[in-house]
């Protein structure tokens, strides 16, 4: 199924069909200014074949499915400095028991992230029996435009990977010490010596590092002996790349338990 994004030209087919798409690098979120004091940050994610149904490819509990899918979109929003204010889940499963258990996982993540009172809404599939788990999620956050933390990296900063890229069965449950915890993610985002922060998903560390550099008009000097698999998928944002000062790196290594690995310098 194809959909057409709403634009100012919607209703005029000749304009809507010929409008050029942006060719500049883009993050995985949408910024929507709603007033001089407030900007909405919108991010979404999807997950299929991960759960406890007969045809799922990665066998985990529905709670894990909900928690990690919410994590991806929420971290993308929070990476900008925005605070989530609404979560919408679209579940391609029945409410009882799978949908209810996925919802419990979403709520558990929000509690863990320190945002338990955010409104949560969505839908489930009640017309047909599902043999495989599928879901989508949208997280909406808000931030004053002057407090947006994106596109502010500078030459001389280090590009650091926080966490180890993992996917599927590689992730240890309930806690994997090698992946980026939400608590450490928040600590990194709040450190004044950290500029840009981008969660890493299926594109891998290398792609997100190049995106960060491009968004800031900078180049990368890659670390020659970096031990991480830079092209490997990081699944549900098991790691992130951050532009930070050397002083911030030293301080964070004393503060958080997530592994921090220098992958490049920004020039």
Tab-separated table of C-alpha atoms in Angstrom, residues 19-231:
chain	number	residue	atom	x	y	z
A	19	UNK	CA	7.077	18.412	-5.831
A	20	UNK	CA	10.752	17.432	-5.371
A	21	UNK	CA	11.692	15.324	-2.364
A	22	UNK	CA	14.419	16.641	-0.061
A	23	UNK	CA	17.842	15.337	-1.101
A	24	UNK	CA	19.741	16.471	1.992
A	25	UNK	CA	20.561	13.964	4.750
A	26	UNK	CA	17.740	13.571	7.267
A	27	UNK	CA	17.318	12.118	10.737
A	28	UNK	CA	14.634	9.538	11.522
A	29	UNK	CA	12.247	12.060	13.022
A	30	UNK	CA	9.992	14.895	11.927
A	31	UNK	CA	10.119	18.387	13.440
A	32	UNK	CA	6.788	20.193	13.546
A	33	UNK	CA	6.882	23.764	14.900
A	34	UNK	CA	3.522	24.516	16.535
A	35	UNK	CA	4.324	27.847	18.167
A	36	UNK	CA	7.320	30.112	18.800
A	37	UNK	CA	7.704	28.345	22.153
A	38	UNK	CA	7.122	24.729	21.171
A	39	UNK	CA	8.239	22.215	18.532
A	40	UNK	CA	6.895	18.679	18.225
A	41	UNK	CA	9.357	15.862	17.490
A	42	UNK	CA	7.739	12.781	15.926
A	43	UNK	CA	9.365	9.375	15.421
A	44	UNK	CA	8.035	5.916	14.627
A	45	UNK	CA	9.200	2.322	14.419
A	46	UNK	CA	7.834	-1.065	13.384
A	47	UNK	CA	8.521	-4.637	14.405
A	48	UNK	CA	7.524	-7.921	12.761
A	49	UNK	CA	8.191	-11.566	13.492
A	50	UNK	CA	9.408	-10.962	17.036
A	51	UNK	CA	7.229	-12.469	19.758
A	52	UNK	CA	5.645	-15.721	20.913
A	53	UNK	CA	3.324	-16.558	18.008
A	54	UNK	CA	3.783	-19.765	15.945
A	55	UNK	CA	5.434	-18.089	12.939
A	56	UNK	CA	7.598	-15.561	14.787
A	57	UNK	CA	11.282	-15.706	13.821
A	58	UNK	CA	12.714	-14.417	17.115
A	59	UNK	CA	11.022	-16.057	20.116
A	60	UNK	CA	10.596	-13.555	22.958
A	61	UNK	CA	7.747	-12.529	25.211
A	62	UNK	CA	5.270	-9.895	23.932
A	63	UNK	CA	6.441	-7.671	26.782
A	64	UNK	CA	9.954	-7.635	25.296
A	65	UNK	CA	8.526	-6.851	21.852
A	66	UNK	CA	6.643	-3.852	23.200
A	67	UNK	CA	9.491	-2.593	25.345
A	68	UNK	CA	12.167	-2.650	22.650
A	69	UNK	CA	9.958	-1.272	19.866
A	70	UNK	CA	8.910	1.664	22.044
A	71	UNK	CA	12.548	2.148	22.988
A	72	UNK	CA	13.606	2.823	19.383
A	73	UNK	CA	11.101	5.611	18.688
A	74	UNK	CA	11.377	7.127	22.165
A	75	UNK	CA	15.171	7.308	22.005
A	76	UNK	CA	15.002	9.009	18.614
A	77	UNK	CA	12.698	11.673	20.072
A	78	UNK	CA	14.691	12.043	23.280
A	79	UNK	CA	17.986	12.346	21.389
A	80	UNK	CA	16.875	15.837	20.293
A	81	UNK	CA	16.263	16.986	23.861
A	82	UNK	CA	12.499	16.579	23.505
A	83	UNK	CA	10.332	15.003	26.211
A	84	UNK	CA	7.799	12.370	25.017
A	85	UNK	CA	4.220	13.550	25.520
A	86	UNK	CA	2.221	10.925	23.570
A	87	UNK	CA	2.724	7.296	22.508
A	88	UNK	CA	0.520	5.607	19.883
A	89	UNK	CA	0.776	1.861	19.267
A	90	UNK	CA	-0.708	0.100	16.235
A	91	UNK	CA	-0.744	-3.606	16.998
A	92	UNK	CA	-1.336	-6.212	14.278
A	93	UNK	CA	-2.349	-8.714	16.961
A	94	UNK	CA	-5.401	-9.407	19.118
A	95	UNK	CA	-5.791	-7.529	22.396
A	96	UNK	CA	-6.051	-10.635	24.594
A	97	UNK	CA	-3.512	-11.819	25.414
A	98	UNK	CA	-0.807	-10.551	23.036
A	99	UNK	CA	-1.821	-6.912	22.711
A	100	UNK	CA	-2.292	-6.528	26.433
A	101	UNK	CA	1.160	-7.982	27.083
A	102	UNK	CA	2.809	-5.771	24.407
A	103	UNK	CA	1.151	-2.772	26.062
A	104	UNK	CA	2.590	-3.871	29.407
A	105	UNK	CA	6.061	-3.881	27.831
A	106	UNK	CA	5.548	-0.357	26.482
A	107	UNK	CA	4.433	0.833	29.898
A	108	UNK	CA	7.429	-0.869	31.530
A	109	UNK	CA	9.809	0.981	29.193
A	110	UNK	CA	8.150	4.337	29.883
A	111	UNK	CA	8.442	3.670	33.620
A	112	UNK	CA	12.111	2.752	33.200
A	113	UNK	CA	12.710	5.921	31.186
A	114	UNK	CA	11.136	8.079	33.887
A	115	UNK	CA	8.101	9.117	31.789
A	116	UNK	CA	5.306	6.856	33.136
A	117	UNK	CA	2.446	9.365	32.872
A	118	UNK	CA	2.615	9.915	29.102
A	119	UNK	CA	-0.750	9.258	27.364
A	120	UNK	CA	-0.809	5.884	25.576
A	121	UNK	CA	-3.312	5.082	22.817
A	122	UNK	CA	-3.606	2.639	19.928
A	123	UNK	CA	-5.458	-0.188	18.223
A	124	UNK	CA	-5.386	-3.957	17.787
A	125	UNK	CA	-6.442	-6.499	15.133
A	126	UNK	CA	-9.704	-8.150	16.191
A	127	UNK	CA	-11.027	-9.266	12.790
A	128	UNK	CA	-8.532	-11.999	11.895
A	129	UNK	CA	-6.394	-14.477	13.843
A	130	UNK	CA	-2.706	-13.575	13.674
A	131	UNK	CA	0.016	-16.242	13.412
A	132	UNK	CA	2.887	-13.761	13.559
A	133	UNK	CA	3.477	-10.734	15.777
A	134	UNK	CA	3.475	-7.313	14.142
A	135	UNK	CA	3.325	-3.826	15.573
A	136	UNK	CA	4.085	-0.195	14.906
A	137	UNK	CA	4.613	2.658	17.318
A	138	UNK	CA	4.731	6.448	17.127
A	139	UNK	CA	6.224	8.650	19.836
A	140	UNK	CA	5.584	12.397	19.921
A	141	UNK	CA	7.684	14.702	22.066
A	142	UNK	CA	7.893	18.428	22.580
A	143	UNK	CA	10.767	20.820	23.108
A	144	UNK	CA	11.315	24.605	22.974
A	145	UNK	CA	13.023	25.272	19.606
A	146	UNK	CA	16.003	26.967	21.260
A	147	UNK	CA	16.641	23.755	23.240
A	148	UNK	CA	16.767	21.383	20.237
A	149	UNK	CA	19.950	19.298	20.422
A	150	UNK	CA	20.545	18.334	16.792
A	151	UNK	CA	23.019	19.618	14.208
A	152	UNK	CA	25.315	21.226	16.787
A	153	UNK	CA	28.469	19.100	16.610
A	154	UNK	CA	31.794	20.876	16.126
A	155	UNK	CA	35.274	20.137	14.730
A	156	UNK	CA	37.615	18.632	17.297
A	157	UNK	CA	34.906	16.593	18.993
A	158	UNK	CA	35.078	12.817	19.154
A	159	UNK	CA	32.488	10.508	17.660
A	160	UNK	CA	31.775	7.822	20.237
A	161	UNK	CA	29.697	4.645	20.037
A	162	UNK	CA	27.794	3.982	23.242
A	163	UNK	CA	26.958	0.292	23.456
A	164	UNK	CA	27.594	-2.753	21.267
A	165	UNK	CA	25.485	-3.379	18.123
A	166	UNK	CA	23.256	-6.418	18.601
A	167	UNK	CA	20.091	-7.784	17.025
A	168	UNK	CA	17.542	-10.520	17.650
A	169	UNK	CA	18.746	-13.483	19.686
A	170	UNK	CA	22.090	-11.767	20.379
A	171	UNK	CA	20.399	-9.540	22.968
A	172	UNK	CA	20.403	-10.910	26.491
A	173	UNK	CA	17.174	-10.655	28.486
A	174	UNK	CA	16.129	-9.231	30.841
A	175	UNK	CA	19.312	-7.116	31.030
A	176	UNK	CA	22.214	-6.973	28.575
A	177	UNK	CA	25.176	-4.993	29.984
A	178	UNK	CA	26.668	-4.499	26.519
A	179	UNK	CA	23.772	-2.566	25.018
A	180	UNK	CA	22.910	1.073	25.718
A	181	UNK	CA	20.528	1.269	28.670
A	182	UNK	CA	17.888	3.986	28.660
A	183	UNK	CA	19.306	5.378	31.910
A	184	UNK	CA	22.774	5.750	30.376
A	185	UNK	CA	21.232	7.178	27.204
A	186	UNK	CA	19.566	9.907	29.280
A	187	UNK	CA	22.817	10.599	31.150
A	188	UNK	CA	24.693	10.990	27.865
A	189	UNK	CA	22.036	13.296	26.425
A	190	UNK	CA	22.076	15.543	29.490
A	191	UNK	CA	25.867	15.947	29.638
A	192	UNK	CA	26.801	19.498	28.553
A	193	UNK	CA	29.835	18.223	26.644
A	194	UNK	CA	27.712	16.068	24.335
A	195	UNK	CA	26.468	17.726	21.137
A	196	UNK	CA	24.644	15.454	18.705
A	197	UNK	CA	23.336	12.014	19.667
A	198	UNK	CA	21.875	9.528	17.163
A	199	UNK	CA	20.453	6.098	18.092
A	200	UNK	CA	21.748	3.353	15.788
A	201	UNK	CA	19.363	0.876	14.170
A	202	UNK	CA	19.470	-1.392	11.142
A	203	UNK	CA	21.741	0.931	9.118
A	204	UNK	CA	24.646	0.356	11.498
A	205	UNK	CA	27.151	2.620	13.242
A	206	UNK	CA	29.033	3.659	10.110
A	207	UNK	CA	25.941	4.952	8.322
A	208	UNK	CA	24.727	6.922	11.348
A	209	UNK	CA	28.213	8.353	11.917
A	210	UNK	CA	28.355	9.584	8.332
A	211	UNK	CA	24.857	11.054	8.715
A	212	UNK	CA	25.853	12.933	11.853
A	213	UNK	CA	28.926	14.362	10.144
A	214	UNK	CA	26.964	15.336	7.029
A	215	UNK	CA	24.236	17.080	9.033
A	216	UNK	CA	26.897	19.211	10.680
A	217	UNK	CA	28.905	19.888	7.500
A	218	UNK	CA	31.889	17.988	8.928
A	219	UNK	CA	34.206	15.151	7.918
A	220	UNK	CA	35.285	12.006	9.748
A	221	UNK	CA	38.751	10.731	10.585
A	222	UNK	CA	38.069	7.088	11.381
A	223	UNK	CA	39.765	5.393	14.315
A	224	UNK	CA	42.113	2.857	12.747
A	225	UNK	CA	41.870	0.223	15.480
A	226	UNK	CA	38.140	0.466	16.245
A	227	UNK	CA	37.019	-2.996	17.450
A	228	UNK	CA	33.322	-2.589	16.656
A	229	UNK	CA	31.583	-4.010	13.543
A	230	UNK	CA	30.651	-0.648	12.038
A	231	UNK	CA	28.352	-1.989	9.301
